[in-house]
Coordinates of C-alpha atoms in Angstrom, one line a residue:
M1 CA -8.2 3.6 -17.8
K2 CA -12.0 1.9 -18.9
E3 CA -15.0 3.1 -18.1
K4 CA -15.8 -0.3 -16.6
T5 CA -12.9 -0.1 -14.4
K6 CA -13.5 4.3 -13.2
K7 CA -17.3 3.0 -12.1
F8 CA -15.7 0.3 -10.6
I9 CA -13.2 3.3 -8.6
E10 CA -15.3 5.0 -7.4
E11 CA -18.3 3.3 -6.6
E12 CA -15.9 0.6 -4.1
S13 CA -14.1 4.0 -2.8
Y14 CA -16.9 5.3 -1.1
I15 CA -18.6 2.0 0.1
C16 CA -15.2 1.6 2.5
A17 CA -16.7 2.6 5.9
R18 CA -13.8 4.2 7.1
C19 CA -13.5 1.4 10.0
G20 CA -9.8 1.1 10.2
Y21 CA -9.9 -2.7 9.9
C22 CA -7.4 -2.7 7.0
D23 CA -5.1 0.5 8.9
T24 CA -4.3 -2.3 11.7
V25 CA -2.7 -5.4 8.8
C26 CA -1.6 -3.3 6.2
P27 CA 2.5 -3.7 6.6
T28 CA 3.0 -0.9 3.9
Y29 CA 1.4 1.5 6.7
N30 CA 2.6 -0.3 10.0
F31 CA 6.2 0.3 9.0
N32 CA 6.1 3.2 7.7
K33 CA 8.2 5.1 10.6
D34 CA 6.1 8.3 10.6
R35 CA 3.1 6.5 10.0
W36 CA 1.0 8.4 7.4
E37 CA -2.8 7.5 6.7
S38 CA -2.4 8.4 2.9
V39 CA -0.3 5.7 2.8
S40 CA -2.7 3.0 3.9
P41 CA -5.8 2.0 2.1
R42 CA -8.3 3.1 4.1
G43 CA -6.0 6.7 3.4
K44 CA -5.8 5.6 -0.9
L45 CA -9.4 5.1 -0.1
T46 CA -10.0 8.9 1.0
L47 CA -7.4 10.2 -1.6
L48 CA -9.4 9.3 -4.4
R49 CA -13.0 10.4 -2.5
R50 CA -11.0 13.7 -2.6
G51 CA -10.0 13.7 -6.3
L52 CA -7.6 12.3 -6.5
T53 CA -6.4 10.1 -9.4
V54 CA -3.0 8.1 -10.4
K55 CA -1.7 11.7 -12.2
D56 CA -0.6 13.0 -9.4
P57 CA 2.4 12.5 -7.5
E58 CA 1.0 12.3 -4.2
F59 CA -1.7 9.2 -5.1
L60 CA 0.7 7.5 -7.3
D61 CA 3.2 7.6 -5.0
K62 CA 1.7 5.9 -2.1
L63 CA -0.1 3.6 -4.7
F64 CA 3.1 2.2 -5.6
Q65 CA 4.1 1.8 -2.6
C66 CA 1.4 -0.9 -1.5
A67 CA 3.3 -4.5 -1.6
L68 CA -0.3 -5.9 -2.6
C69 CA -0.2 -8.9 0.0
G70 CA -4.2 -8.5 0.5
A71 CA -4.1 -7.8 4.1
C72 CA -6.1 -5.0 3.1
K73 CA -8.8 -7.4 0.9
E74 CA -9.2 -9.9 3.5
V75 CA -10.3 -8.0 6.7
C76 CA -12.1 -5.5 5.1
Q77 CA -16.0 -5.4 6.1
T78 CA -17.5 -4.5 3.4
D79 CA -16.1 -6.9 1.3
I80 CA -14.1 -4.8 -0.8
D81 CA -11.9 -6.0 -3.2
L82 CA -8.9 -3.4 -2.4
T83 CA -6.4 -5.6 -4.2
K84 CA -7.8 -5.8 -7.7
M85 CA -8.8 -2.0 -6.8
W86 CA -4.6 -0.9 -6.1
L87 CA -3.9 -3.0 -10.0
D88 CA -6.5 -1.8 -11.7
L89 CA -5.3 1.9 -10.8
R90 CA -2.0 0.6 -10.9
K91 CA -2.7 -0.7 -14.7
G92 CA -4.6 3.2 -15.6
A93 CA -0.8 4.5 -14.8
S94 CA 0.0 6.3 -17.7
S95 CA 3.5 7.0 -19.1
D96 CA 3.7 10.8 -17.2
T97 CA 3.8 8.8 -14.3
L98 CA 7.3 7.2 -15.0
D99 CA 8.5 10.4 -12.9
S100 CA 6.7 8.8 -9.7
L101 CA 8.2 5.2 -11.0
V102 CA 11.4 6.2 -11.4
K103 CA 11.7 7.5 -8.1
F104 CA 9.9 4.7 -7.0
N105 CA 12.6 1.9 -8.1
D106 CA 15.3 4.7 -6.5
I107 CA 13.8 4.0 -3.5
L108 CA 13.7 0.4 -4.0
N109 CA 17.6 0.4 -4.6
K110 CA 18.5 2.4 -1.5
S111 CA 17.2 1.4 1.4
H112 CA 15.5 -1.7 -0.2
N113 CA 11.4 -1.5 0.5
I114 CA 9.2 -0.1 -0.2
T115 CA 8.9 2.9 2.6
D116 CA 12.1 3.7 2.2
S117 CA 13.0 3.9 6.4
P118 CA 16.4 2.8 7.8
G119 CA 17.0 -1.5 7.7
E120 CA 16.9 -1.8 11.1
D121 CA 13.3 -0.6 11.3
R122 CA 12.2 -3.2 8.2
L123 CA 10.2 -5.8 10.9
R124 CA 8.7 -3.0 13.4
W125 CA 5.3 -4.2 11.9
T126 CA 5.3 -7.1 13.2
R127 CA 5.7 -6.9 16.6
R128 CA 1.8 -6.2 16.0
V129 CA 0.9 -9.6 14.5
R130 CA 0.1 -11.4 17.3
D131 CA 1.2 -15.3 17.4
V132 CA 4.7 -15.2 15.5
S133 CA 7.1 -16.9 16.5
Q134 CA 10.2 -15.1 17.2
E135 CA 12.2 -18.6 15.3
L136 CA 10.1 -17.1 12.1
I137 CA 12.3 -13.4 13.0
K138 CA 15.9 -12.8 11.4
E139 CA 18.5 -10.5 11.1
K140 CA 19.8 -11.7 7.7
A141 CA 17.7 -14.4 4.8
D142 CA 18.7 -16.8 4.4
V143 CA 16.4 -15.5 0.6
C144 CA 15.7 -13.0 -0.7
Y145 CA 13.4 -12.9 -3.7
R146 CA 13.0 -9.7 -6.2
S147 CA 10.6 -9.7 -8.7

């Protein structure tokens, strides 16, 4: 990882005010049936401050569960570019992290979601979103986009 990127990540992780606004909008955190703090943006920042890196399987698993939707960045009161941080950290992951990526791919293939939750729980996080038309929530999708 480039020195400039390391410095950015280190500085930004300490700017976090720990307000929790990011947790309220994070679909990965809200979708996680156990609601583990370490899956949330605030939780990942805490792990970074404690010295975990992309070489730590625990941290890497949490990093790759992120949907990169940018909701955390939009509500961040201290203007941390969290999406950029997650992408930079992913880029910094070396070939040593291949096992975590294989595990992540296995989870996607098995449960078709990033949190390894049952299909019937996939829309649970939408109950916390205000002003969502019930017409938008369906049992089956018309189209499924995958990269």
